[in-house]
Coordinates of C-alpha atoms in Angstrom, one line a residue:
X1 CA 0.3 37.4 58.3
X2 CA -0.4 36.8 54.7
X3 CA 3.1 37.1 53.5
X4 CA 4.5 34.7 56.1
X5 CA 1.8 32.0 54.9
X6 CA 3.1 32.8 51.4
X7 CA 6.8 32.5 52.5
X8 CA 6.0 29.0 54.5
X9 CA 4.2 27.7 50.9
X10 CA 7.8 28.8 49.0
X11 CA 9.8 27.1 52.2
X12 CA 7.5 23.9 51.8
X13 CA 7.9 23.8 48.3
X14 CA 11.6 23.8 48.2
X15 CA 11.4 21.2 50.5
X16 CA 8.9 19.2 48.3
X17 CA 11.4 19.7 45.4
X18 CA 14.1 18.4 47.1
X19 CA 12.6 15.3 48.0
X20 CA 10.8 15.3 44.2
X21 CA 14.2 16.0 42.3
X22 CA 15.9 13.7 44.0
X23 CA 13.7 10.0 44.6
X24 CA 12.4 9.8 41.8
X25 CA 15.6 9.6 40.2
X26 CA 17.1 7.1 43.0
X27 CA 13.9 4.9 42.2
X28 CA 14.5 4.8 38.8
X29 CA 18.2 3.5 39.3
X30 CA 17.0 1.1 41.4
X31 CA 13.7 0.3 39.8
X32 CA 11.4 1.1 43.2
X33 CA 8.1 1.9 42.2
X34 CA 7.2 3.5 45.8
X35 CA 10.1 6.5 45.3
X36 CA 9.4 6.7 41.7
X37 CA 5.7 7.8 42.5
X38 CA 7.2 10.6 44.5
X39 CA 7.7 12.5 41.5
X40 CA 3.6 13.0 40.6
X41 CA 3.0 13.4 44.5
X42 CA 5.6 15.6 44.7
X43 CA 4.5 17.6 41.2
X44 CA 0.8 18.1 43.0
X45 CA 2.4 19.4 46.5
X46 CA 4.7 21.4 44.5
X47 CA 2.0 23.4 42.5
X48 CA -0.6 23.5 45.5
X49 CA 2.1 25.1 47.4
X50 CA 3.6 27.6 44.7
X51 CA 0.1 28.7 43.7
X52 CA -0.9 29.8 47.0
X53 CA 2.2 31.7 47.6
X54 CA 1.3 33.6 44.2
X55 CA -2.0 34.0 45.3
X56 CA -0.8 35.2 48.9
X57 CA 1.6 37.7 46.7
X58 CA -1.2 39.4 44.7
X59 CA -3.3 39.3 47.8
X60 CA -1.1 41.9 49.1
X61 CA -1.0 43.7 46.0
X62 CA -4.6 44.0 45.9
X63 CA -5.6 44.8 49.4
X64 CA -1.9 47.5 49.2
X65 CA 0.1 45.6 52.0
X66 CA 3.3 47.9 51.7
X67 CA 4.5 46.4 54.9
X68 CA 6.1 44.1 52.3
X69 CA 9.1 45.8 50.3
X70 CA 7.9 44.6 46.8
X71 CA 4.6 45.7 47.6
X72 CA 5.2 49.3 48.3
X73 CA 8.5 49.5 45.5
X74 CA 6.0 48.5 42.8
X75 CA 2.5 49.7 44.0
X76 CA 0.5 52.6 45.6
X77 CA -2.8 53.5 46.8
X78 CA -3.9 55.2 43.8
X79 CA -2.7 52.5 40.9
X80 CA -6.3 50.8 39.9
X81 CA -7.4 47.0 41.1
X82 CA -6.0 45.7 37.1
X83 CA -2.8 47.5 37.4
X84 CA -2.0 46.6 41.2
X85 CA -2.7 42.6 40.1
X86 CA -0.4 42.8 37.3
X87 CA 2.2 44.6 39.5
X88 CA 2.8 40.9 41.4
X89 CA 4.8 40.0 38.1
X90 CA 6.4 43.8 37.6
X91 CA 9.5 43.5 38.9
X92 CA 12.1 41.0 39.2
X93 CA 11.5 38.9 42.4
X94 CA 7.2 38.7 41.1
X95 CA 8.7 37.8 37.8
X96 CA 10.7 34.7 39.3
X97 CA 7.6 33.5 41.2
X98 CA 5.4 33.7 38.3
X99 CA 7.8 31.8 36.2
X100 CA 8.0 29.1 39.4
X101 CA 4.5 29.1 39.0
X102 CA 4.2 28.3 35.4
X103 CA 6.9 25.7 35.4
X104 CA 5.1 23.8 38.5
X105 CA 2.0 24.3 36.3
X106 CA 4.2 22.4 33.4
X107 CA 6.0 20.0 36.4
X108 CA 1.7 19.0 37.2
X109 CA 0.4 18.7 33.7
X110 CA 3.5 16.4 32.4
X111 CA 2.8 14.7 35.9
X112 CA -1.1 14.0 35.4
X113 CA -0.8 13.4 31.8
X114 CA 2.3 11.4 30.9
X115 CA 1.0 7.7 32.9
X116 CA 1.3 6.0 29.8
X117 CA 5.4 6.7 29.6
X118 CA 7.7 4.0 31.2
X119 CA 7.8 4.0 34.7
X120 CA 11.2 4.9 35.1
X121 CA 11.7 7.5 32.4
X122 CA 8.6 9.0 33.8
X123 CA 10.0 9.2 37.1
X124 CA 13.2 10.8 35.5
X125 CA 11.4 13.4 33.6
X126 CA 9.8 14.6 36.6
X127 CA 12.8 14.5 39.0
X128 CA 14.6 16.6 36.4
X129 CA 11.6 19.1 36.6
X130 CA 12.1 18.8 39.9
X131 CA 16.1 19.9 40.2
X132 CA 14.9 22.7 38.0
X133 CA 12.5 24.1 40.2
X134 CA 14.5 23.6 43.4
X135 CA 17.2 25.9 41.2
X136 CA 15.1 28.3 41.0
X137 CA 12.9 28.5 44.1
X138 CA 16.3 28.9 46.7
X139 CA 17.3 32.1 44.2
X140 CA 13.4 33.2 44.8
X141 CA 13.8 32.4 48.5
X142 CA 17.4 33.6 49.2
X143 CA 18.3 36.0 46.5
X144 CA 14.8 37.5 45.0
X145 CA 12.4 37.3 48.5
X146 CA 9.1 38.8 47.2
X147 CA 8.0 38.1 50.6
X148 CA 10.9 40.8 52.7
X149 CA 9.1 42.9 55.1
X150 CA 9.8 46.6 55.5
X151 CA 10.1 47.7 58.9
X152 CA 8.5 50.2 59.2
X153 CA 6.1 49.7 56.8
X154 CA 5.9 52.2 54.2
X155 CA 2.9 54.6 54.4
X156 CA 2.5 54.6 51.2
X157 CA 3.8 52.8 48.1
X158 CA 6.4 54.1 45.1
X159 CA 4.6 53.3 42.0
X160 CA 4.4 50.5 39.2
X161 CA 7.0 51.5 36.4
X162 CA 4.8 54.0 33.9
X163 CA 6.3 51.9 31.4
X164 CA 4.3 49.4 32.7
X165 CA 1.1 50.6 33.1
X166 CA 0.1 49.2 29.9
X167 CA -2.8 47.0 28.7
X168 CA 0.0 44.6 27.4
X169 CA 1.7 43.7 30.4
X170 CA -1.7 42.0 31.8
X171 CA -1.0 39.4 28.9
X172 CA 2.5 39.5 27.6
X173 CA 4.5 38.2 30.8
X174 CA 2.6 35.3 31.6
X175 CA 2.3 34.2 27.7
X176 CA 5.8 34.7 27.0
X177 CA 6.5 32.2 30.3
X178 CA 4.2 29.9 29.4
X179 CA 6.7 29.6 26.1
X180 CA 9.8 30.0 27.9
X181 CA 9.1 27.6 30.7
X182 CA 7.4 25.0 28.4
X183 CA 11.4 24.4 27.2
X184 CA 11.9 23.3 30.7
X185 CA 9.6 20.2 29.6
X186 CA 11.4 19.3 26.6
X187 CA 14.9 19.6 28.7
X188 CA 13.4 17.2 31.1
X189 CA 12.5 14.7 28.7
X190 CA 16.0 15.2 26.6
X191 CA 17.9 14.8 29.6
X192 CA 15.7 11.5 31.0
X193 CA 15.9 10.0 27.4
X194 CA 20.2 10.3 27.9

């Protein structure tokens, strides 16, 4: 049940991103303040909705659901709590939602914090972050499904790459994406200010 709740959050959010990348930027053309506010309303939905769906992901890390495919290719009973938690980002599909969840992290704080920009170019930054993270969420949903069941599930997991197993990859991922994703910002505002 977990992973369907975290597979309606990544469904929901796509949905929010479409509406988020694309009224903004219609009430910018046509100077509507009412669409134009869709983008922070759509920036909060978006990150409420792609956090739980990571949260829902490492749930089933933690508690070793390999009923999910990810789960049990990257995990197993006898990988420790830190190790298992750091698996969610591991592989390729945990690695895409963890940089969705950074940029919608970067999408809410340019949201919350840029109210002082002009209305409209606000409210084109914010639909560009919003194109962006529709890009990448229908890969995640239709290409890189962290969420695919295995049926059966697997009695017992694979393993976590040994390469992996490494203090290091508690911290490295998620700073380097913080980095990475943080260029998504500056896109946003280049392509607004054209």
């Amino acid at each position: 049940m977990i992973p369907e709740l975290g597979q309606i959050a990544l469904l929901g959010a796509l949905m929010v991103t479409i509406l988020m990348g694309t009224l903004p930027l219609l009430g910018a053309a046509t100077d509507n303040p009412r669409l134009m506010q869709v983008g922070t309303t759509g920036a909060i939905a978006q990150v409420v909705l792609v956090m739980l769906a990571f949260v829902m992901l490492s749930w089933a890390f933690a508690y070793q659901d390999f009923s999910v495919e990810y789960v049990a290719r990257n995990s197993n009973s006898q990988l420790p709590m830190v190790y298992r938690l750091t698996a969610v980002w591991g592989s390729h599909e945990g690695s895409f939602l963890l940089w969705e969840a950074i940029l919608c992290l970067w999408t809410f704080f340019v949201a919350v914090y840029s109210k002082k920009l002009p209305p409209r170019f606000r409210a084109r930054v914010l639909g560009v972050l919003g194109l962006i993270s529709f890009g990448f969420l229908l890969f995640i949903l239709f290409s890189s499904n962290p969420f695919s069941r295995l049926v059966p599930p697997a009695a017992e997991g694979l393993d976590l790459n040994p390469l992996l197993q490494d203090p290091g990859m508690i911290i490295h991922p998620p700073m380097l994406y913080i980095g990475y994703v943080g260029f998504a910002v500056s896109f946003a505002f280049a392509v607004a200010a054209l």
